[in-house]
Coordinates of C-alpha atoms in Angstrom, one line a residue:
M1 CA -45.0 -7.6 -17.9
T2 CA -44.0 -5.6 -14.8
T3 CA -42.1 -2.4 -15.6
P4 CA -39.5 -1.5 -13.0
T5 CA -39.8 1.9 -11.5
A6 CA -37.1 4.4 -10.8
I7 CA -35.0 3.8 -7.8
R8 CA -35.4 6.5 -5.1
P9 CA -32.3 7.4 -3.1
L10 CA -32.2 7.2 0.7
P11 CA -32.5 10.6 2.4
P12 CA -29.1 12.1 3.0
V13 CA -27.7 12.2 6.6
Q14 CA -27.7 15.7 7.9
R15 CA -24.3 16.9 9.0
P16 CA -23.4 20.1 10.9
A17 CA -22.8 23.0 8.6
W18 CA -19.4 23.7 10.1
L19 CA -18.2 20.2 9.3
T20 CA -19.3 20.6 5.6
A21 CA -17.5 23.9 5.5
L22 CA -14.3 22.4 6.7
L23 CA -14.3 19.5 4.2
L24 CA -12.8 21.4 1.2
P25 CA -10.1 23.1 3.3
V26 CA -9.0 19.7 4.8
L27 CA -8.8 18.1 1.4
C28 CA -7.0 21.0 -0.1
G29 CA -4.6 20.9 2.9
V30 CA -3.7 17.4 2.0
Q31 CA -2.9 18.4 -1.6
F32 CA -1.0 21.5 -0.3
I33 CA 1.3 19.4 1.9
D34 CA 2.1 17.0 -1.0
A35 CA 3.1 19.9 -3.3
F36 CA 4.8 21.9 -0.6
D37 CA 6.9 18.9 0.5
V38 CA 8.2 18.4 -3.0
A39 CA 9.2 22.1 -3.5
A40 CA 10.4 23.0 -0.1
M41 CA 13.3 20.6 -0.2
G42 CA 14.9 22.4 -3.1
P43 CA 16.2 25.6 -1.3
A44 CA 17.4 23.4 1.6
L45 CA 19.6 21.1 -0.6
P46 CA 22.9 23.0 -0.2
E47 CA 22.4 23.2 3.6
I48 CA 21.8 19.5 3.7
Q49 CA 24.8 18.9 1.6
H50 CA 27.1 20.8 3.9
A51 CA 25.6 19.5 7.1
L52 CA 25.7 15.8 6.2
G53 CA 28.7 16.0 3.8
L54 CA 27.0 14.7 0.8
S55 CA 28.3 14.4 -2.8
P56 CA 26.3 15.9 -5.6
Q57 CA 25.2 12.4 -6.7
T58 CA 24.1 11.5 -3.2
L59 CA 22.4 14.9 -2.8
Q60 CA 20.2 14.2 -5.8
W61 CA 18.8 11.1 -4.1
V62 CA 17.3 13.3 -1.4
V63 CA 14.9 14.5 -4.1
T64 CA 14.8 11.3 -6.2
A65 CA 13.9 9.0 -3.2
Y66 CA 10.7 11.0 -2.7
V67 CA 9.9 11.0 -6.4
L68 CA 10.7 7.2 -6.5
G69 CA 8.2 6.4 -3.8
Y70 CA 5.6 8.8 -5.0
G71 CA 5.6 7.8 -8.6
G72 CA 6.1 4.2 -8.0
F73 CA 3.1 3.6 -5.8
L74 CA 0.6 6.2 -7.2
L75 CA -1.2 3.8 -9.5
L76 CA -1.8 1.4 -6.6
G77 CA -2.8 4.3 -4.4
G78 CA -5.3 5.6 -7.0
R79 CA -6.8 2.2 -7.5
L80 CA -7.2 1.5 -3.8
A81 CA -8.9 4.9 -3.4
D82 CA -11.5 3.7 -5.9
L83 CA -12.0 0.3 -4.4
F84 CA -11.8 0.7 -0.6
D85 CA -12.5 3.0 2.3
R86 CA -11.0 6.3 1.1
K87 CA -11.3 7.9 4.5
R88 CA -9.4 5.2 6.3
L89 CA -6.8 5.0 3.6
L90 CA -6.2 8.8 3.9
M91 CA -5.9 8.6 7.7
V92 CA -3.4 5.8 7.7
A93 CA -1.3 7.5 5.0
L94 CA -1.3 10.8 6.9
A95 CA -0.2 9.0 10.1
V96 CA 2.8 7.3 8.4
F97 CA 3.6 10.6 6.7
V98 CA 3.9 12.3 10.1
L99 CA 6.2 9.5 11.5
A100 CA 8.5 9.6 8.4
S101 CA 8.7 13.4 8.5
I102 CA 9.8 13.3 12.1
V103 CA 12.4 10.6 11.5
G104 CA 13.8 12.5 8.5
G105 CA 13.9 15.8 10.5
L106 CA 16.0 14.1 13.2
A107 CA 18.2 12.2 10.8
T108 CA 22.0 12.4 11.2
S109 CA 23.0 10.3 8.2
D110 CA 22.2 10.4 4.5
T111 CA 20.8 6.8 4.6
V112 CA 18.2 7.6 7.2
L113 CA 17.2 10.9 5.5
I114 CA 16.9 9.2 2.0
A115 CA 14.9 6.3 3.5
A116 CA 12.5 8.8 5.3
R117 CA 12.1 10.7 2.1
F118 CA 11.2 7.5 0.2
V119 CA 8.6 6.6 2.8
K120 CA 7.1 10.1 2.6
G121 CA 6.8 9.7 -1.1
V122 CA 5.0 6.4 -0.7
T123 CA 2.5 7.9 1.7
A124 CA 1.9 10.9 -0.6
A125 CA 1.1 8.3 -3.3
F126 CA -1.9 7.3 -1.2
T127 CA -3.0 10.6 0.2
A128 CA -3.3 12.5 -3.1
P129 CA -5.7 10.2 -5.0
A130 CA -7.7 9.4 -1.8
A131 CA -8.3 13.1 -1.2
L132 CA -9.3 13.8 -4.8
S133 CA -11.6 10.7 -4.9
I134 CA -13.3 11.9 -1.6
L135 CA -13.9 15.3 -3.1
L136 CA -15.4 14.0 -6.3
H137 CA -17.7 11.5 -4.5
T138 CA -18.8 14.0 -1.8
Y139 CA -20.1 16.9 -3.9
D140 CA -23.2 15.8 -5.8
D141 CA -24.1 19.2 -7.2
E142 CA -22.2 19.7 -10.5
S143 CA -21.5 23.4 -10.0
K144 CA -20.2 22.9 -6.5
R145 CA -18.1 20.0 -7.6
H146 CA -16.5 22.1 -10.4
R147 CA -15.7 24.9 -7.9
A148 CA -14.3 22.5 -5.4
L149 CA -12.2 20.8 -8.1
G150 CA -10.9 24.1 -9.3
A151 CA -9.8 25.0 -5.7
F152 CA -8.3 21.5 -5.2
L153 CA -6.2 21.7 -8.4
S154 CA -5.1 25.3 -8.0
I155 CA -3.8 24.6 -4.4
S156 CA -1.2 22.3 -5.9
S157 CA 0.5 25.1 -7.7
I158 CA 0.1 27.4 -4.7
G159 CA 1.7 24.7 -2.5
F160 CA 4.6 24.1 -4.9
T161 CA 5.4 27.8 -5.2
G162 CA 4.9 28.3 -1.5
G163 CA 7.3 25.5 -0.8
L164 CA 10.0 27.3 -2.9
V165 CA 9.5 30.5 -0.9
L166 CA 9.0 29.1 2.6
G167 CA 11.6 26.4 2.1
G168 CA 14.2 29.0 1.8
L169 CA 13.0 30.8 4.9
M170 CA 13.0 27.6 7.0
A171 CA 16.4 26.5 5.7
A172 CA 17.8 29.8 6.7
G173 CA 17.3 28.7 10.3
T174 CA 17.8 24.9 9.9
W175 CA 17.1 22.5 7.1
R176 CA 15.3 20.2 9.6
L177 CA 12.3 22.5 9.7
V178 CA 11.7 21.6 6.0
L179 CA 10.7 18.1 7.2
L180 CA 9.2 18.9 10.6
V181 CA 6.9 21.7 9.6
P182 CA 5.0 19.5 7.1
A183 CA 4.7 16.9 9.9
A184 CA 3.0 19.5 12.1
L185 CA 0.5 20.4 9.3
A186 CA -0.2 16.8 8.7
M187 CA -1.0 16.2 12.3
I188 CA -3.6 18.9 12.3
L189 CA -5.2 17.4 9.2
L190 CA -5.1 14.0 10.8
A191 CA -6.9 15.3 13.9
L192 CA -9.7 16.9 11.7
T193 CA -10.2 14.1 9.2
P194 CA -12.3 11.7 11.4
A195 CA -14.9 14.4 12.0
V196 CA -14.8 16.4 8.8
I197 CA -14.8 13.7 6.1
P198 CA -18.1 11.9 5.9
P199 CA -18.2 8.1 6.1
P200 CA -18.1 6.2 2.8
K201 CA -21.4 5.1 1.2
T202 CA -22.4 1.7 2.2
N203 CA -23.4 0.7 -1.3
D204 CA -20.0 1.5 -2.9
E205 CA -18.9 -1.4 -5.1
R206 CA -16.0 -3.5 -3.8
Q207 CA -13.6 -5.4 -6.0
R208 CA -10.5 -7.4 -5.7
V209 CA -7.2 -5.7 -6.0
D210 CA -4.9 -6.8 -8.9
V211 CA -1.9 -7.6 -6.7
L212 CA 0.2 -9.0 -9.5
G213 CA -0.5 -5.9 -11.6
A214 CA 0.3 -3.6 -8.7
L215 CA 3.6 -5.3 -8.0
T216 CA 4.6 -5.3 -11.7
V217 CA 3.9 -1.7 -12.4
T218 CA 5.4 -0.5 -9.1
T219 CA 8.6 -2.4 -9.7
A220 CA 8.7 -1.2 -13.3
L221 CA 8.4 2.5 -12.2
L222 CA 11.0 2.0 -9.5
A223 CA 13.4 0.4 -12.0
L224 CA 12.9 3.2 -14.5
V225 CA 13.5 6.1 -12.1
Y226 CA 16.4 4.2 -10.4
G227 CA 18.1 3.5 -13.7
V228 CA 17.9 7.1 -14.9
S229 CA 19.0 8.4 -11.5
T230 CA 22.0 6.0 -11.1
S231 CA 23.3 7.0 -14.6
S232 CA 24.8 10.1 -13.0
D233 CA 27.0 7.9 -10.8
H234 CA 27.8 5.0 -13.2
G235 CA 27.1 6.3 -16.7
W236 CA 24.5 5.2 -19.2
G237 CA 26.7 2.3 -20.4
S238 CA 27.2 0.7 -17.0
G239 CA 25.7 -2.7 -16.2
S240 CA 23.5 -1.4 -13.4
T241 CA 21.9 1.3 -15.6
I242 CA 21.3 -1.0 -18.5
A243 CA 19.9 -3.7 -16.2
S244 CA 17.5 -1.3 -14.5
L245 CA 16.2 0.2 -17.8
T246 CA 15.9 -3.3 -19.4
T247 CA 14.0 -4.6 -16.3
A248 CA 11.7 -1.6 -16.5
A249 CA 10.9 -2.2 -20.2
I250 CA 10.2 -5.9 -19.6
L251 CA 8.0 -5.3 -16.6
V252 CA 6.0 -2.6 -18.5
T253 CA 5.3 -5.1 -21.3
A254 CA 4.3 -7.7 -18.7
F255 CA 2.0 -5.2 -17.0
V256 CA 0.2 -4.4 -20.2
H257 CA -0.4 -8.1 -20.9
I258 CA -1.6 -8.7 -17.3
Q259 CA -4.1 -5.8 -17.6
R260 CA -5.5 -7.3 -20.8
V261 CA -6.3 -10.7 -19.3
R262 CA -7.4 -9.8 -15.8
R263 CA -11.1 -9.5 -15.0
A264 CA -10.5 -6.8 -12.5
P265 CA -7.3 -5.0 -13.7
L266 CA -5.4 -2.4 -11.7
V267 CA -5.5 -0.1 -14.7
P268 CA -8.2 -0.9 -17.2
L269 CA -6.6 -0.1 -20.5
T270 CA -9.8 1.3 -21.8
I271 CA -9.2 4.3 -19.5
F272 CA -6.7 5.6 -22.0
R273 CA -9.5 6.0 -24.5
R274 CA -11.0 8.7 -22.3
P275 CA -10.7 12.1 -24.0
G276 CA -7.8 14.2 -22.9
L277 CA -6.3 11.7 -20.4
A278 CA -3.3 10.5 -22.3
R279 CA -2.4 14.0 -23.5
G280 CA -2.9 15.5 -20.0
N281 CA -0.5 12.9 -18.5
V282 CA 2.2 13.4 -21.2
T283 CA 1.9 17.2 -20.6
I284 CA 2.4 17.0 -16.8
F285 CA 5.2 14.4 -17.2
L286 CA 7.2 17.0 -19.2
L287 CA 5.9 20.1 -17.4
Q288 CA 6.7 18.9 -13.9
G289 CA 10.0 17.5 -14.9
S290 CA 11.0 20.7 -16.7
Y291 CA 10.1 22.9 -13.7
I292 CA 11.7 20.7 -11.1
A293 CA 14.9 20.4 -13.1
W294 CA 15.0 24.2 -13.7
Q295 CA 14.4 24.9 -10.0
F296 CA 17.1 22.3 -9.0
V297 CA 19.7 23.9 -11.3
A298 CA 18.9 27.5 -10.4
T299 CA 19.0 26.8 -6.6
L300 CA 22.3 25.0 -6.7
Y301 CA 23.8 27.7 -8.9
L302 CA 22.7 30.6 -6.8
Q303 CA 23.9 29.1 -3.6
N304 CA 27.1 27.4 -4.7
A305 CA 28.3 29.8 -7.4
H306 CA 27.0 33.1 -6.0
G307 CA 27.1 32.2 -2.3
W308 CA 23.4 33.1 -1.7
S309 CA 21.8 32.0 1.5
P310 CA 18.6 29.8 1.4
L311 CA 16.6 32.9 2.6
E312 CA 17.8 34.9 -0.4
V313 CA 17.0 32.1 -2.8
G314 CA 13.6 31.8 -1.3
L315 CA 13.0 35.5 -1.7
I316 CA 14.0 35.5 -5.4
F317 CA 11.1 33.0 -6.0
T318 CA 8.6 35.1 -4.0
P319 CA 7.2 37.3 -6.8
G320 CA 6.4 34.3 -8.9
G321 CA 4.9 32.5 -5.9
L322 CA 2.7 35.5 -5.1
L323 CA 1.5 35.6 -8.7
T324 CA 0.7 31.9 -8.6
L325 CA -1.2 32.4 -5.4
L326 CA -3.3 35.2 -6.8
T327 CA -4.1 33.6 -10.2
A328 CA -4.3 29.9 -9.7
Q329 CA -8.0 29.8 -8.7
R330 CA -8.8 32.2 -11.6
W331 CA -7.2 29.9 -14.1
A332 CA -9.2 27.0 -12.8
G333 CA -12.4 29.0 -13.6
Q334 CA -11.1 30.0 -17.0
V335 CA -10.5 26.4 -17.8
M336 CA -14.1 25.6 -17.0
R337 CA -15.3 28.3 -19.4
R338 CA -12.7 28.3 -22.2
G339 CA -11.5 24.8 -22.2
S340 CA -8.4 23.0 -20.9
W341 CA -6.0 23.2 -23.8
P342 CA -6.2 26.9 -24.7
I343 CA -5.3 27.8 -21.1
A344 CA -2.6 25.0 -20.8
T345 CA -1.0 26.1 -24.1
M346 CA -0.7 29.7 -23.1
G347 CA 0.8 28.6 -19.8
M348 CA 3.3 26.4 -21.5
V349 CA 4.3 29.2 -23.9
L350 CA 5.1 31.3 -20.7
M351 CA 7.0 28.4 -19.1
L352 CA 9.0 27.9 -22.3
S353 CA 9.7 31.6 -22.5
G354 CA 11.0 31.7 -18.9
T355 CA 13.2 28.7 -19.4
L356 CA 14.6 30.0 -22.7
W357 CA 15.2 33.4 -21.1
T358 CA 17.4 31.9 -18.4
E359 CA 19.2 29.7 -21.0
T360 CA 20.1 32.3 -23.6
L361 CA 20.1 35.8 -22.0
G362 CA 22.7 35.4 -19.3
S363 CA 20.2 35.6 -16.5
L364 CA 22.2 33.2 -14.4
D365 CA 24.5 36.1 -13.7
N366 CA 21.8 38.8 -13.8
I367 CA 19.5 38.7 -10.8
L368 CA 17.0 41.2 -12.2
V369 CA 16.6 39.2 -15.4
F370 CA 16.3 36.0 -13.4
G371 CA 13.6 37.5 -11.2
V372 CA 11.6 38.4 -14.3
A373 CA 11.9 34.8 -15.5
T374 CA 10.5 33.5 -12.1
V375 CA 7.5 35.9 -12.5
V376 CA 6.8 34.6 -16.0
M377 CA 7.1 31.0 -15.0
G378 CA 5.0 31.7 -11.8
L379 CA 2.2 32.8 -14.1
G380 CA 2.6 30.0 -16.6
F381 CA 2.9 27.0 -14.3
P382 CA -0.6 27.1 -12.7
M383 CA -2.2 27.7 -16.1
S384 CA -0.5 24.6 -17.6
Y385 CA -0.9 22.4 -14.5
V386 CA -4.6 23.1 -13.9
G387 CA -5.4 22.8 -17.6
A388 CA -3.6 19.4 -17.9
N389 CA -5.1 18.1 -14.7
I390 CA -8.7 18.9 -15.5
S391 CA -8.2 17.5 -19.0
A392 CA -6.9 14.2 -17.6
I393 CA -9.6 13.8 -15.0
A394 CA -12.7 15.2 -16.6
G395 CA -13.0 12.5 -19.2
A396 CA -13.0 9.7 -16.6
R397 CA -16.1 8.0 -15.2
P398 CA -16.9 8.6 -11.6
Q399 CA -15.7 5.1 -10.6
E400 CA -12.3 6.0 -12.3
H401 CA -11.6 9.3 -10.6
G402 CA -9.1 7.9 -8.1
L403 CA -7.3 6.0 -10.8
A404 CA -7.2 9.0 -13.2
S405 CA -5.8 11.2 -10.5
G406 CA -3.3 8.5 -9.6
L407 CA -2.2 8.3 -13.2
F408 CA -1.9 12.1 -13.5
I409 CA 0.2 12.5 -10.3
A410 CA 2.3 9.4 -11.1
S411 CA 3.1 11.0 -14.5
A412 CA 4.2 14.2 -12.8
Q413 CA 6.4 12.4 -10.3
V414 CA 7.9 10.0 -12.8
G415 CA 8.6 12.9 -15.1
S416 CA 10.3 14.7 -12.2
G417 CA 12.5 11.7 -11.4
V418 CA 13.4 11.0 -15.1
I419 CA 14.3 14.5 -16.1
L420 CA 15.9 15.4 -12.8
G421 CA 18.0 12.2 -13.3
L422 CA 19.1 13.5 -16.7
V423 CA 20.1 16.8 -15.2
A424 CA 22.0 15.1 -12.4
T425 CA 23.9 13.2 -15.0
V426 CA 24.9 16.4 -16.7
L427 CA 26.0 18.1 -13.5
G428 CA 27.8 15.0 -12.2
R429 CA 30.3 15.0 -15.0
S430 CA 32.5 17.3 -12.9
V431 CA 33.2 17.4 -9.2
H432 CA 32.7 21.2 -9.1
P433 CA 30.2 22.2 -11.8
D434 CA 30.9 25.5 -13.6
V435 CA 28.6 27.8 -15.5
A436 CA 28.7 25.6 -18.6
D437 CA 27.5 22.6 -16.7
Y438 CA 24.7 24.5 -15.2
R439 CA 23.7 25.8 -18.6
A440 CA 23.8 22.2 -19.9
G441 CA 21.4 21.2 -17.1
L442 CA 19.1 24.1 -18.1
A443 CA 19.2 22.8 -21.7
V444 CA 17.6 19.5 -20.5
A445 CA 14.8 21.5 -18.8
L446 CA 14.4 23.6 -21.9
T447 CA 14.0 20.5 -24.1
A448 CA 11.3 19.1 -21.8
A449 CA 9.5 22.5 -22.0
V450 CA 9.5 22.5 -25.8
L451 CA 8.1 19.0 -25.9
A452 CA 5.3 19.9 -23.4
T453 CA 4.4 22.9 -25.5
V454 CA 4.1 20.8 -28.6
T455 CA 1.9 18.4 -26.8
C456 CA -0.4 21.2 -25.7
L457 CA -0.6 22.5 -29.3
T458 CA -1.8 19.1 -30.5
G459 CA -4.6 19.3 -27.9
L460 CA -5.4 22.8 -29.1
R461 CA -5.7 21.5 -32.6
R462 CA -8.0 18.7 -31.5
G463 CA -10.2 21.2 -29.6
A464 CA -10.6 23.3 -32.8
A465 CA -13.3 20.9 -34.1
P466 CA -16.6 22.5 -35.3
R467 CA -18.7 23.6 -32.3
H468 CA -21.9 22.5 -34.0
P469 CA -21.4 19.1 -35.6
K470 CA -24.1 17.9 -37.9
P471 CA -26.4 15.6 -35.9
W472 CA -27.9 12.3 -37.0
T473 CA -31.2 12.6 -38.7
P474 CA -34.1 10.1 -38.9
D475 CA -33.3 9.8 -42.6
S476 CA -29.8 8.6 -41.9
R477 CA -29.4 5.0 -43.0
A478 CA -26.8 4.4 -40.4
F479 CA -28.9 5.8 -37.7
H480 CA -32.0 3.8 -38.7
S481 CA -30.0 0.5 -38.8
Y482 CA -28.2 1.4 -35.6
T483 CA -31.3 2.2 -33.5
Q484 CA -33.4 -0.7 -34.9
R485 CA -30.7 -3.2 -33.9
T486 CA -29.9 -2.0 -30.4
V487 CA -32.2 0.4 -28.7
F488 CA -35.7 0.5 -30.1
R489 CA -36.5 -3.2 -30.4
P490 CA -37.5 -3.8 -26.7
W491 CA -39.9 -0.8 -26.9
P492 CA -42.4 -0.8 -29.8
G493 CA -43.7 2.7 -30.3
T494 CA -40.7 4.4 -28.9
R495 CA -39.9 7.5 -31.1
P496 CA -36.7 9.4 -31.4
L497 CA -36.5 12.8 -29.8
Y498 CA -33.7 15.2 -30.8
V499 CA -32.6 17.4 -28.0
P500 CA -29.5 19.5 -28.3
R501 CA -27.3 19.2 -25.3
T502 CA -24.0 20.6 -24.2
Y503 CA -21.6 17.6 -24.1
R504 CA -18.6 18.8 -22.0
R505 CA -15.6 16.8 -23.0
V506 CA -12.7 18.0 -20.8
F507 CA -15.0 21.0 -20.0
E508 CA -14.9 22.3 -23.5
S509 CA -18.3 23.1 -24.9
H510 CA -19.4 21.3 -28.0
T511 CA -23.1 21.5 -28.8
R512 CA -24.2 18.2 -30.2
A513 CA -27.5 16.5 -30.9
F514 CA -28.1 12.9 -29.7
P515 CA -31.1 10.6 -29.9
C516 CA -33.2 10.8 -26.8
L517 CA -35.7 8.0 -26.2
T518 CA -39.2 8.6 -24.9
H519 CA -42.5 6.8 -24.7
P520 CA -45.9 8.6 -24.3
G521 CA -46.9 8.4 -20.7
L522 CA -44.1 6.1 -19.7
E523 CA -41.2 8.5 -19.5
D524 CA -40.4 7.8 -15.8
R525 CA -40.7 4.0 -16.1
F526 CA -38.7 3.9 -19.3
A527 CA -35.9 5.9 -17.7
G528 CA -36.0 3.7 -14.7
W529 CA -35.7 0.6 -16.8
C530 CA -32.7 2.0 -18.6
A531 CA -30.9 3.0 -15.4
E532 CA -31.8 -0.3 -13.6
K533 CA -31.3 -2.8 -16.4
R534 CA -29.1 -1.7 -19.2
W535 CA -27.1 1.4 -18.2
R536 CA -27.3 1.1 -14.4
A537 CA -26.0 4.5 -13.2
Q538 CA -25.1 5.6 -16.7
A539 CA -28.4 7.2 -17.7
V540 CA -27.5 10.5 -19.1
S541 CA -29.6 13.6 -19.3
A542 CA -30.3 15.3 -22.6
S543 CA -30.3 18.8 -21.2
P544 CA -30.1 20.4 -17.7
P545 CA -34.0 20.4 -17.2
I546 CA -34.3 16.8 -18.2
G547 CA -31.3 16.0 -16.0
R548 CA -33.0 17.5 -13.0
H549 CA -36.2 15.7 -14.0
L550 CA -34.4 12.4 -13.8
K551 CA -32.4 13.2 -10.7
Q552 CA -35.5 14.0 -8.8
R553 CA -36.7 10.5 -9.5
G554 CA -33.6 8.9 -8.0
I555 CA -31.9 8.2 -11.3
S556 CA -28.2 9.1 -11.3
Y557 CA -26.7 10.4 -14.5
T558 CA -23.2 11.3 -15.6
E559 CA -21.5 13.2 -18.4
A560 CA -20.5 9.9 -20.1
G561 CA -22.3 9.8 -23.4
R562 CA -21.5 6.3 -24.6
R563 CA -22.1 2.9 -23.1
R564 CA -21.4 -0.6 -24.5
L565 CA -24.5 -2.7 -25.1
P566 CA -24.6 -6.4 -26.1
G567 CA -22.9 -6.5 -29.5
R568 CA -23.1 -2.7 -30.0
E569 CA -21.9 0.6 -28.6
A570 CA -25.0 2.8 -28.2
V571 CA -25.5 6.4 -27.1
G572 CA -26.7 6.2 -23.5
L573 CA -29.2 9.1 -23.4
V574 CA -32.7 8.8 -21.9
G575 CA -35.2 11.5 -21.0
T576 CA -38.6 13.0 -21.4
S577 CA -40.1 15.4 -23.9
P578 CA -39.4 19.0 -23.0

């Protein structure tokens, strides 16, 4: 019998060093623009309201339209980033983003502005997952990938806080700069993308797109956010609100059924079994919604009730923005070392404290106390965001990174739309909201912050498992039956080798022992057989030295420790004797 040998990779194409150095800044720039564009609109809302003569209900749609397009199309954008040319997808989306920003910046009516904001949200739904997928597929070295991922995730909080500050500065001149400046930044990135981003690998797997699933989930998300948003105009008992929410529920049910029966689903339901993904998405849904709602209420109150200019509102957010800028990258590194949920929980406690401070201590009328709250929340937001983001993405397989990032950002944007819609309903009860109405809006943000903190605490509890679980032993009856039925049968004479390895689940260290297979004199061939026949690219190293040993022989390995075999689910570890 011929034993397959390990597959050796093709030699990498050498690229100029300066192009490689620009790759991460370009990808981070895409993420920065997306976060900046969401936040910068907040301080400019009163100026837009006065310039275009918008009602409070119509003004809310300037924000909601962006969230609607962003959240509605993110799952489709994330899946397309996994299946097709990520570089081309990013370039097309950036080009449309530039055009929509220019149209919105020159708009003279609310209809044109809201439509442009919706298109910008749709394009952001494609740029964000495409940029993250390019990053994760470009950096092969694990340490470099972790550093790049930390920078990419931290730039979101920097862009969001920078948008709050710079948005006020730009709106002090004219609100149109809030839309035109991101267009100029996107044009620079679009010019750099063809040269900086490497071409996709020719052996990337291509699949069909689940068009029916994409249409179903996109329409469901649009109906959900639309139903919540229109409740401020028509009330929760109106026919349009009930019809929208009912449609959303029916379409979500249909989407789940479609994903179960499709061979190539848009969102494989098994992805929700990945550790940390569901909890990370719930956390960002509540965190983003709470922070956007808090910023929306505070901005309107300071400008309408106190007569502040957009510049003054931007300056009050400056201390928190600088704190985010200085600490975001540090928290990404702390997550790598200490785990996602301890950092995310501490961040949510700070976010909850800042929101509670503004709700109960009269800081809406005390600028000094309000400034302290912005500092506390400026520290807590990047901690929670980075922790939840890494938790949601780290457990996904490499071919699922685009989808996982799309799910995460979709959760953030849908959370923004839903919770902001609830706040708009509260503020829309009166033509001229008073302090009591603004406090009621803050109560909605506070409730979301409480729920997000509870979600983080459940993750912290899960992460408190013993760091040294008892490994299987050769005397274990379950292990003996398990291995004889699945793994050892094709290889007589193969013996179990116990090698402790660090299994990073959501970057939290848990030392475990897994069975590692070896055959005297045939280690390379056996590993090649596993990677080529059974596990394909899922051969996993038992320890860093063995991982390098396998990688040198052209065998790709990942952090995924389990792989389904015919009739069984086996541990997918192969390696050599140390």
